[in-house]
XYZ file of C-alpha atoms in Angstrom:
149
model
C -6.475 -10.877 -24.309
C -4.110 -13.431 -25.792
C -1.005 -14.633 -23.953
C 1.451 -12.578 -26.018
C -0.410 -9.296 -25.429
C -0.897 -10.107 -21.725
C 2.850 -10.785 -21.420
C 3.669 -7.493 -23.110
C 1.213 -5.625 -20.846
C 2.721 -7.216 -17.710
C 6.238 -6.393 -18.882
C 5.186 -2.824 -19.682
C 3.683 -2.383 -16.213
C 6.823 -3.800 -14.599
C 9.004 -1.480 -16.690
C 6.840 1.518 -15.785
C 7.099 0.618 -12.111
C 10.877 0.250 -12.439
C 11.124 3.598 -14.198
C 9.144 5.179 -11.353
C 11.607 3.628 -8.923
C 8.821 1.720 -7.278
C 9.589 -1.935 -7.985
C 9.631 -4.426 -5.189
C 12.856 -6.352 -4.921
C 10.879 -9.441 -4.013
C 7.791 -9.490 -6.218
C 5.814 -12.631 -5.376
C 5.299 -15.091 -8.274
C 1.525 -14.477 -8.317
C 2.170 -10.750 -8.837
C 4.127 -11.474 -11.995
C 1.024 -13.124 -13.463
C -1.310 -10.245 -12.569
C -0.298 -6.715 -13.627
C -2.545 -5.175 -10.954
C -0.564 -7.032 -8.287
C 2.686 -5.704 -9.775
C 1.337 -2.158 -9.456
C 0.039 -2.885 -5.942
C 3.449 -4.118 -4.783
C 5.018 -1.020 -6.365
C 2.486 1.123 -4.510
C 3.523 -0.433 -1.172
C 7.216 0.051 -2.005
C 6.558 3.700 -2.834
C 4.372 4.322 0.224
C 6.997 2.997 2.647
C 9.788 4.859 0.876
C 8.170 7.916 2.522
C 8.848 9.834 -0.690
C 5.672 11.532 -2.006
C 7.328 12.130 -5.387
C 7.631 8.365 -5.745
C 4.061 7.630 -4.598
C 2.157 10.358 -6.455
C 2.712 9.036 -10.023
C 1.390 5.597 -9.070
C -1.786 7.260 -7.789
C -2.206 9.665 -10.723
C -5.579 8.194 -11.737
C -6.799 7.904 -8.135
C -7.479 11.627 -7.854
C -10.189 11.278 -5.212
C -8.119 9.257 -2.732
C -4.559 10.352 -3.569
C -4.478 13.436 -1.286
C -5.497 11.382 1.765
C -2.922 8.693 1.012
C -0.158 11.235 0.486
C -1.127 12.834 3.818
C -1.102 9.398 5.459
C 2.335 8.729 3.977
C 3.623 11.921 5.627
C 2.023 10.932 8.923
C 3.625 7.488 8.702
C 7.000 9.092 8.049
C 6.542 11.446 11.012
C 5.483 8.527 13.206
C 8.625 6.595 12.260
C 6.692 3.663 10.825
C 8.871 0.593 10.521
C 7.676 -2.347 8.443
C 7.760 -5.537 10.496
C 5.909 -7.903 8.153
C 4.883 -7.295 4.583
C 2.408 -9.858 3.328
C 2.139 -10.117 -0.482
C -0.768 -8.258 -2.034
C -3.671 -10.470 -3.129
C -7.126 -10.102 -4.631
C -10.172 -10.642 -2.464
C -13.400 -12.251 -3.681
C -14.669 -8.858 -4.902
C -11.554 -8.192 -7.004
C -10.087 -5.571 -4.655
C -6.335 -5.955 -4.141
C -5.468 -6.029 -0.435
C -1.964 -5.394 0.874
C -1.529 -5.996 4.635
C 1.559 -4.491 6.265
C 2.404 -4.945 9.945
C 4.180 -1.874 11.314
C 5.757 -0.513 14.457
C 5.343 3.202 15.084
C 6.135 5.822 17.716
C 2.590 6.240 19.065
C 2.077 2.535 19.704
C 5.553 2.273 21.237
C 4.800 5.237 23.531
C 1.576 3.559 24.667
C 3.593 0.496 25.690
C 0.875 -1.996 24.706
C 3.288 -4.382 22.988
C 0.844 -4.506 20.079
C 1.938 -3.839 16.526
C -0.673 -2.648 14.050
C -1.454 -4.199 10.683
C -2.490 -1.585 8.151
C -4.235 -2.946 5.071
C -4.304 -1.028 1.807
C -7.338 -1.750 -0.418
C -6.541 -0.951 -4.062
C -9.197 -0.736 -6.756
C -8.205 -1.129 -10.387
C -10.125 -0.378 -13.564
C -8.671 -2.079 -16.634
C -5.152 -2.116 -15.188
C -5.277 1.421 -13.787
C -5.170 2.144 -10.045
C -8.256 4.313 -9.464
C -8.856 4.177 -5.697
C -6.992 3.362 -2.487
C -8.528 3.051 0.961
C -7.045 1.740 4.181
C -8.102 -0.165 7.261
C -6.231 -1.273 10.340
C -6.581 -3.333 13.470
C -5.703 -0.408 15.756
C -6.604 -0.937 19.381
C -9.090 1.482 21.000
C -6.294 2.988 23.128
C -4.512 4.010 19.923
C -7.536 5.959 18.676
C -8.072 7.477 22.121
C -4.445 8.661 22.169
C -4.901 10.232 18.738
C -7.893 12.218 19.994
C -6.034 13.259 23.147
């Protein structure tokens, strides 16, 4: 893809994200050069807005994983997730875009461990389209035990 077309594609993605109300106010410079990173940052903005109507359109092509992420968004809202540290999204060596977000939530606060969890969103793109989102976290064992209880 030549530079002019790539620039137009990036601008189009940014405009789409803005239209969806999902643009980050502080898009990192590397995201501006990679349209997938622009979408990833918009995804994180939408997720932590706790508004499913804002998140769903970004995940329209991720039909298999969208229901779980929308459920997780509702759980995060109910758990009063508060973003403590949002690290810019970046590609790993396999091309997956990873977005780590350190959060404080009610369950961890109730456990009194003093530990704040980092949830990482793993976004898979196919030709500029978000097609899959999975998550991982560094939850302590006591957190999972409390969830079972």
